[in-house]
Coordinates of C-alpha atoms in Angstrom, one line a residue:
X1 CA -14.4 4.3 18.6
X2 CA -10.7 3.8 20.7
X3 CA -8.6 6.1 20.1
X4 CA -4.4 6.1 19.6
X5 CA -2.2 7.7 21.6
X6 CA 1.6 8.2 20.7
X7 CA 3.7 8.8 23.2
X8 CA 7.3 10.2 21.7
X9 CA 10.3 11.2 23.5
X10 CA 13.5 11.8 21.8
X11 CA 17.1 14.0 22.6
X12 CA 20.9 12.8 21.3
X13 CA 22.6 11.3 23.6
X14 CA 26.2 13.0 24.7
X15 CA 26.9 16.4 24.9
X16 CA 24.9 17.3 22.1
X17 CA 21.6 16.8 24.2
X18 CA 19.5 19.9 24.7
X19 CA 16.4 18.6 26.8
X20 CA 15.7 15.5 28.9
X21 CA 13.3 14.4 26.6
X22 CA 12.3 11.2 28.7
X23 CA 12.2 12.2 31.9
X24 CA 8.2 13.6 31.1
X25 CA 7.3 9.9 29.9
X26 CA 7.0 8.6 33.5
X27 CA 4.3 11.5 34.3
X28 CA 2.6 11.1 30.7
X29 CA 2.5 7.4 31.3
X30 CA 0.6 8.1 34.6
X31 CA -2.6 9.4 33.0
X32 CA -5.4 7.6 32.2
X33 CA -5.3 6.7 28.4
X34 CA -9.0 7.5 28.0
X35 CA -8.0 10.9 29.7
X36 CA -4.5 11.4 27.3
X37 CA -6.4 10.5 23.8
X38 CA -10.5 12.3 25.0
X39 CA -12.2 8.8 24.3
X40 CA -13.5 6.0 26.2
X41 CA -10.6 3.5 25.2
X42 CA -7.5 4.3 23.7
X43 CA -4.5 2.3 22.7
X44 CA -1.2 4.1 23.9
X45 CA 2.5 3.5 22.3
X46 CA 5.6 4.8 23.7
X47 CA 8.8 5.4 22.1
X48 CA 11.5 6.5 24.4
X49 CA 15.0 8.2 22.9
X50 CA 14.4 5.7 19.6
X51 CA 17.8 5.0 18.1
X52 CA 16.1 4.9 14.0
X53 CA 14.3 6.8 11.7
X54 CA 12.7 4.3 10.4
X55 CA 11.7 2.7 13.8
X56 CA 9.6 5.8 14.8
X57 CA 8.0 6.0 10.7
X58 CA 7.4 2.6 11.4
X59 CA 5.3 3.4 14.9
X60 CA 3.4 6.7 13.5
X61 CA 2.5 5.2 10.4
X62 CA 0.5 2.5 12.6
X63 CA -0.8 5.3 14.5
X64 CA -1.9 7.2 11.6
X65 CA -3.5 4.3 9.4
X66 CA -5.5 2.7 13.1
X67 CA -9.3 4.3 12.9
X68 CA -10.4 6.9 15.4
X69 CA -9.4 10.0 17.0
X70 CA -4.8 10.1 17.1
X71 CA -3.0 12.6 19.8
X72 CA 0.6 13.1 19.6
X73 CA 2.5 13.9 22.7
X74 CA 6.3 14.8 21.1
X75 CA 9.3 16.4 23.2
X76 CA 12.8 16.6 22.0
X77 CA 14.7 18.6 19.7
X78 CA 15.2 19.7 16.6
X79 CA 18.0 20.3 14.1
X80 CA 18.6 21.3 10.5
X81 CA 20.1 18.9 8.3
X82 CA 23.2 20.5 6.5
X83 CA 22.0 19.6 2.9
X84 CA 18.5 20.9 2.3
X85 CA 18.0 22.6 5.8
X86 CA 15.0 20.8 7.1
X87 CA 13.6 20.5 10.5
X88 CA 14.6 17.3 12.1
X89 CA 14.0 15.9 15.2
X90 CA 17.2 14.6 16.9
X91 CA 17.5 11.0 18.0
X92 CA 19.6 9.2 20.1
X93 CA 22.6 9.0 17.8
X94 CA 21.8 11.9 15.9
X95 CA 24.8 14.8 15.8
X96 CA 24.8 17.9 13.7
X97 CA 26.8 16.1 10.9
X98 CA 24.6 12.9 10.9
X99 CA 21.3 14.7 11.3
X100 CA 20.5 14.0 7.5
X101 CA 20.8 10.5 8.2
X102 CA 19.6 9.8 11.8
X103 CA 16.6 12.5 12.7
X104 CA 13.4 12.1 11.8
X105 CA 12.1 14.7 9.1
X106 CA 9.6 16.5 10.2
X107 CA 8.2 16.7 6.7
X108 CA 7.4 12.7 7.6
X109 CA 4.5 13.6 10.0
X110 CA 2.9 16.0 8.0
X111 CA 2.9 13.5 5.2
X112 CA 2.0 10.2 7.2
X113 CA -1.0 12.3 8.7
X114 CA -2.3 14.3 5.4
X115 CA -4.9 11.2 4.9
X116 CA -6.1 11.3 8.4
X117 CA -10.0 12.9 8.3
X118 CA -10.0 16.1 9.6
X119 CA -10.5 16.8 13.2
X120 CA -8.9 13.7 14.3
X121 CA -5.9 14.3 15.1
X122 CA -3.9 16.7 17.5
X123 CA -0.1 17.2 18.4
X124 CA 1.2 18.9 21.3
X125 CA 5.0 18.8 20.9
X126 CA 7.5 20.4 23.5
X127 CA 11.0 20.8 21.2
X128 CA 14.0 22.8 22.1
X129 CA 16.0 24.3 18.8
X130 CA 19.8 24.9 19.1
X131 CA 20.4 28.6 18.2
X132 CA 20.7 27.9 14.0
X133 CA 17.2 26.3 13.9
X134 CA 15.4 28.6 16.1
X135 CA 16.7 31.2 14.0
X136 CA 15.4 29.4 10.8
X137 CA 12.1 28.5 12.4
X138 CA 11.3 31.9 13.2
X139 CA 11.1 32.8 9.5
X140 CA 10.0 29.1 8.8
X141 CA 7.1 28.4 11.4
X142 CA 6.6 24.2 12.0
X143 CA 3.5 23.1 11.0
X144 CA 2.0 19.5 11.0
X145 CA -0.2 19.8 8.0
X146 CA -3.8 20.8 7.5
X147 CA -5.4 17.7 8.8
X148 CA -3.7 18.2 12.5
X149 CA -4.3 20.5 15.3
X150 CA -1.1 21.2 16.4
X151 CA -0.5 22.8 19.8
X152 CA 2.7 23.5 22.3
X153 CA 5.9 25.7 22.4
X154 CA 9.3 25.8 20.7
X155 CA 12.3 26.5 22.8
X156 CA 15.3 28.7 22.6
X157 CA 18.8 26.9 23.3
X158 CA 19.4 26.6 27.2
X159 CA 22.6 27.9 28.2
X160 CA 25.8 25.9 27.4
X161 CA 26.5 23.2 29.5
X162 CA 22.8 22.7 31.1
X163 CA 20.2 20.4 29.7
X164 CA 16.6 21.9 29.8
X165 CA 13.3 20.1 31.3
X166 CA 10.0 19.4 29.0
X167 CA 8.3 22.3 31.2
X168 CA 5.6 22.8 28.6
X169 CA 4.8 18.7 28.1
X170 CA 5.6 17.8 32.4
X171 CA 2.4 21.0 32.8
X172 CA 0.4 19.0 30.3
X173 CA 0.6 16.0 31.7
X174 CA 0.4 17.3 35.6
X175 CA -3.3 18.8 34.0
X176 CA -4.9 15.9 32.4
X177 CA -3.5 13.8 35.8
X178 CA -6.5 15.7 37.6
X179 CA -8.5 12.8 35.7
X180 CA -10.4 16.0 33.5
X181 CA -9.0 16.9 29.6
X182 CA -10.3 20.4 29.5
X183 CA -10.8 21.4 25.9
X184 CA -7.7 21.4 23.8
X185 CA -6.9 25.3 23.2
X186 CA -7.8 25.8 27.3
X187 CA -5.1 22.6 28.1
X188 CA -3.0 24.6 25.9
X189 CA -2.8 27.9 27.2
X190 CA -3.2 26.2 30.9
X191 CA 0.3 24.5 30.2
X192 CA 1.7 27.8 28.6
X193 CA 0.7 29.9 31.8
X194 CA 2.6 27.7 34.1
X195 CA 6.0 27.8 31.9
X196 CA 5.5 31.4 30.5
X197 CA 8.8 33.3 31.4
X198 CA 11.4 30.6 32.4
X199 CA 14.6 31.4 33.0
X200 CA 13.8 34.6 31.2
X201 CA 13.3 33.2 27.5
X202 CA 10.9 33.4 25.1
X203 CA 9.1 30.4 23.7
X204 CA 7.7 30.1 19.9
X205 CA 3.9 29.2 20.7
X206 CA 2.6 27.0 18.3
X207 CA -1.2 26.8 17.6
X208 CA -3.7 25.9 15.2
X209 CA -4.2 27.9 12.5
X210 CA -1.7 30.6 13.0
X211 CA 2.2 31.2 13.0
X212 CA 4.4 30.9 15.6
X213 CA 4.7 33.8 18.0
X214 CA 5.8 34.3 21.3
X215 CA 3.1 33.9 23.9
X216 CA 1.3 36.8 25.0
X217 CA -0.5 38.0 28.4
X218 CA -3.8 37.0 29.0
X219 CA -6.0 39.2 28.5
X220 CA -10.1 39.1 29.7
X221 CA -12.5 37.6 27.3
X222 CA -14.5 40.1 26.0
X223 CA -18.4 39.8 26.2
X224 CA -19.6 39.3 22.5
X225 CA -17.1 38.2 19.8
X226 CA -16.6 40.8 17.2
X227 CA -19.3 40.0 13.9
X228 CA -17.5 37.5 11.2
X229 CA -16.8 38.3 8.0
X230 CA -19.5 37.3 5.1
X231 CA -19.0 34.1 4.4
X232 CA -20.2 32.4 0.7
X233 CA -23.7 30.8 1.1
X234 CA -21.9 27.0 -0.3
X235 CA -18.8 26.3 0.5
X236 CA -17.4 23.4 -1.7
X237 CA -17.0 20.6 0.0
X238 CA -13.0 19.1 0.6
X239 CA -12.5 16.1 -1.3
X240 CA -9.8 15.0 1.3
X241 CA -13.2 14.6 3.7
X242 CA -15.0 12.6 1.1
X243 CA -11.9 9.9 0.8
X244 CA -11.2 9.8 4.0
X245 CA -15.0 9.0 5.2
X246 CA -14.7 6.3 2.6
X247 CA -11.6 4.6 3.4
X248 CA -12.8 4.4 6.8
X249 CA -15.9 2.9 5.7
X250 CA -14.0 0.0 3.7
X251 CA -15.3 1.6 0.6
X252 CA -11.4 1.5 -1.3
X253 CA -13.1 1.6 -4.8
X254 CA -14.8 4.5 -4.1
X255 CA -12.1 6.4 -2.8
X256 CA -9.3 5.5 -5.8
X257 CA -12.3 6.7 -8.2
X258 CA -12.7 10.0 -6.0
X259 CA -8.9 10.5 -6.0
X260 CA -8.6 9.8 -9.4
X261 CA -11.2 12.2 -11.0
X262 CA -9.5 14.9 -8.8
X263 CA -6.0 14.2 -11.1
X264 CA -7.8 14.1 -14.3
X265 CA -9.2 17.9 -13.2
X266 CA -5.7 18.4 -12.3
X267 CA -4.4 17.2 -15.2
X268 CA -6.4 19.1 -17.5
X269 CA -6.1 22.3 -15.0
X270 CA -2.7 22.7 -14.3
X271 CA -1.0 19.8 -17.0
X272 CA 1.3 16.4 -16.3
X273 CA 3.8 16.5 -14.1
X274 CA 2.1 20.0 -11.8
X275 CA 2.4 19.7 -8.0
X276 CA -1.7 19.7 -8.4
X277 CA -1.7 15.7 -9.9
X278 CA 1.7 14.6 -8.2
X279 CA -0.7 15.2 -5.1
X280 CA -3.4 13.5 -6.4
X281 CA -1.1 10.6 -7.5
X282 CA 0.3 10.4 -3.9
X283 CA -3.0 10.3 -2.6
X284 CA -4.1 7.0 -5.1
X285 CA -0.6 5.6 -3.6
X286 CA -1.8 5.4 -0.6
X287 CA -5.3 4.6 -1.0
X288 CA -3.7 1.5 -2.7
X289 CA -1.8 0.9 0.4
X290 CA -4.8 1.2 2.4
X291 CA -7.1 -1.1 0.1
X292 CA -4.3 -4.1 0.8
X293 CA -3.1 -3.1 -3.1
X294 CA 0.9 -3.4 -2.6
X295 CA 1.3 -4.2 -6.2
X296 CA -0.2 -0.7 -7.4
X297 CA 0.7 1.0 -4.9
X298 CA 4.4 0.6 -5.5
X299 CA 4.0 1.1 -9.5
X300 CA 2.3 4.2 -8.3
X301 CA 5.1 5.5 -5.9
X302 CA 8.0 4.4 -8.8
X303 CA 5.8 6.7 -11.6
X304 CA 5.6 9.7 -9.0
X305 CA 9.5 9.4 -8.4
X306 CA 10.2 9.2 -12.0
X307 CA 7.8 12.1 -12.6
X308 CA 9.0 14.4 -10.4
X309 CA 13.0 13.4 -11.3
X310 CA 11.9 13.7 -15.2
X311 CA 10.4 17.4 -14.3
X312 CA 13.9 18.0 -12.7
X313 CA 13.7 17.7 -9.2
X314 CA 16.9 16.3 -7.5
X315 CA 17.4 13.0 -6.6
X316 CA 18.2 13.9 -3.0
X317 CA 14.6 16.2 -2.8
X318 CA 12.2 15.2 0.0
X319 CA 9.5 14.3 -2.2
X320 CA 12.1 12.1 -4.4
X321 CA 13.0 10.1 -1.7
X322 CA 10.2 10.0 -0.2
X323 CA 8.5 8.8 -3.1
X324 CA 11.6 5.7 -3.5
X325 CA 11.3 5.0 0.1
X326 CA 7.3 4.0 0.5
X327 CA 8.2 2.1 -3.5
X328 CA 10.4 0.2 -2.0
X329 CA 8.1 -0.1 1.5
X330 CA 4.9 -1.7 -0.2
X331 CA 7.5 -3.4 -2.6
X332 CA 8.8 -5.6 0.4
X333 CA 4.5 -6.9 0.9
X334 CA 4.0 -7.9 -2.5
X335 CA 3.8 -11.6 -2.7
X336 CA 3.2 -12.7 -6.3
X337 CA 6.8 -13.3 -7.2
X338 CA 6.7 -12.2 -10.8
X339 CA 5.3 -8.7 -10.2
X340 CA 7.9 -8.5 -7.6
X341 CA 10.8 -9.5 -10.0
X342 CA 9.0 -6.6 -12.5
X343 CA 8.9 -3.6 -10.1
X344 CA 12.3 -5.0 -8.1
X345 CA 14.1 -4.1 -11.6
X346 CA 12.3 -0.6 -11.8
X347 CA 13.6 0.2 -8.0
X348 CA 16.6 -1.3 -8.2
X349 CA 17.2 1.1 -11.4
X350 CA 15.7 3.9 -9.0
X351 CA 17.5 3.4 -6.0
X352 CA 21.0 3.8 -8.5
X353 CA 19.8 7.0 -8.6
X354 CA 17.7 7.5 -5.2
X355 CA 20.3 5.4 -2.2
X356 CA 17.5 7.8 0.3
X357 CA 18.5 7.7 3.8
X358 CA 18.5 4.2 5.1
X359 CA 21.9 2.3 4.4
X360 CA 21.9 -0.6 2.1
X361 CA 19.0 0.2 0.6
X362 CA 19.8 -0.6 -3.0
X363 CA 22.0 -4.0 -1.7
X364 CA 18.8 -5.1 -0.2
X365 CA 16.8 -4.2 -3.4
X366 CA 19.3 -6.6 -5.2
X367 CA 19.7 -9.0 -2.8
X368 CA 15.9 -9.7 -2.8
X369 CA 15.7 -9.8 -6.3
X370 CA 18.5 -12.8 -6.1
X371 CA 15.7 -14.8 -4.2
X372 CA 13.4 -14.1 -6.1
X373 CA 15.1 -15.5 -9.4
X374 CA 14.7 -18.8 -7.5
X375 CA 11.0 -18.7 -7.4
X376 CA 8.7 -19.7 -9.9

């Protein structure tokens, strides 16, 4: 099966760049896309110094939903936004006062790739932090979610008035050039040798699994492993794996009625509006989406936003907004006019409440809903 690769490079532009995000694209670009993504085929996309969140959701959202193995290759930056302190990467009009409102969360990937079946997707990500986020991330390691290997370095701030260079993401790339991918964890620790100890600083390593530390010396491979802890003789099976296989199969119904007896356990385990069936609810969202649903999957997104507002989350939470955001997403596909005039007066009513990130939401809300008052 082809596989996707995603090719992301992203810094402010002004003084308030860190890296030269880009300038690894050319090299990247170079390698053979069988070689960048480990299959026959692959499909690459490129997104250089994007200038909208939405732009680059738009892109990885594509990536994530296309079958087949996904690699990300990501360098840039990151920043906290001032509100909720969240990672962000930094686009090309992002500052530290518009971070909220022209990064990209980071909490987007992990959720645009929680679907994804496991073991088919990777991330290596060069980022530099400015000295306020790489203070928070080394109490708050990045992580890309449970379905993604995630692999590569974080980077200190480079003294004022220099811009660093994608060291760890330029030794990737010069690798897999050879025309060989060596397995993932060796490509890893082959990229970290070369960069280990520039300009004296000490990189966050990130890798599957575990938190982010600063690389270490090699050290020889011992001869036998040490013996592995007892495991259970059954393991229960992920229900995650079971969807997944299914949406890829086509097989939509089954997966909504696998998703959905997991929120009736939840339901009766943990009670309405626990984290355990908002999940599950989120998960049937999405299936919908998948199964060419629009219609259901927007009531689903409005009841989760509701839900988690009614339960007293803030309007301006991640999950709130993010929740408003993919309503009013699959809201702009429906077709039938009627159930688009019925849910456009449930988001309008939200988006009073939830403006989110992208400007003019709610105007567009209402201005749609002015068309569609002309339609039978």
């Amino acid at each position: 099966m082809p596989g996707t690769v995603l090719l992301l490079a992203a810094s402010p532009v002004g003084k308030g760049c860190l890296v030269d995000a880009a300038s690894v694209l050319p090299v990247l670009a170079a390698v053979s896309p069988a070689v960048l993504s480990g299959t026959d085929t692959a499909n690459v996309v490129e997104l250089a110094d994007p200038l909208e969140p939405q732009a680059v959701l738009t892109r990885l959202r594509a990536a994530a939903t296309a079958p087949g193995p996904l690699t990300v290759f990501m360098t840039g930056q990151l920043q906290l936004d001032r509100r909720q302190r969240l990672p962000h990467l930094a686009l090309a009009r992002t500052t530290p006062a518009t971070v909220r409102y022209t990064a990209f969360p980071w909490h987007w990937i992990t959720e645009e790739l929680r679907l994804r079946p496991p073991g088919t997707t990777t991330l290596f990500v060069d980022l530099h932090a400015d000295a306020e986020t790489w203070d928070h991330l080394t109490a708050h390691p990045l992580t890309a979610g449970p379905s993604a290997a995630l692999y590569g370095r974080i980077a200190p701030p480079p003294p004022r008035r220099t811009v660093a260079a994608p060291a760890y993401m330029r030794a990737v790339a010069t690798i897999l050039r050879s025309g060989w991918r060596p397995p993932l964890p060796q490509l890893h620790q082959q990229a970290l040798t070369r960069v280990m100890g520039e300009d004296g600083r000490t990189d966050l390593v990130l890798t599957p699994g575990t938190p982010a530390v600063p690389p270490q010396p090699s050290t020889p491979t011992p001869t036998a492993p040490p013996p592995l802890p007892a495991q259970p003789p059954v393991a229960p099976a992920d229900p995650h794996e079971s969807i997944s296989a299914a949406v890829q199969a086509g097989r939509h119904g089954e997966a909504a009625g696998l998703a959905g007896q997991q929120e009736q356990a939840a339901l009766r385990t943990h009670g309405p509006a626990s984290e355990q069936v908002l999940h599950w609810m989120e998960v049937r969202a999405d299936l919908a989406m998948f199964a060419g649903d629009p219609v259901l999957s927007c009531r689903t997104w409005l009841t989760i936003a509701t839900t988690r507002m009614n339960a007293g989350q803030a309007p301006d939470s991640p999950a709130v907004e993010s929740a408003v955001d993919r309503a009013h997403h699959q809201w702009g596909r429906i077709d039938d006019a009627a159930r688009a005039r019925e849910l456009g007066l449930l988001l309008a009513e939200l988006r009073g409440w939830v403006p989110g990130r992208r400007e003019g939401a709610l105007d567009h809300v209402q201005q749609h809903l002015r068309q569609l008052q002309t339609q039978g």
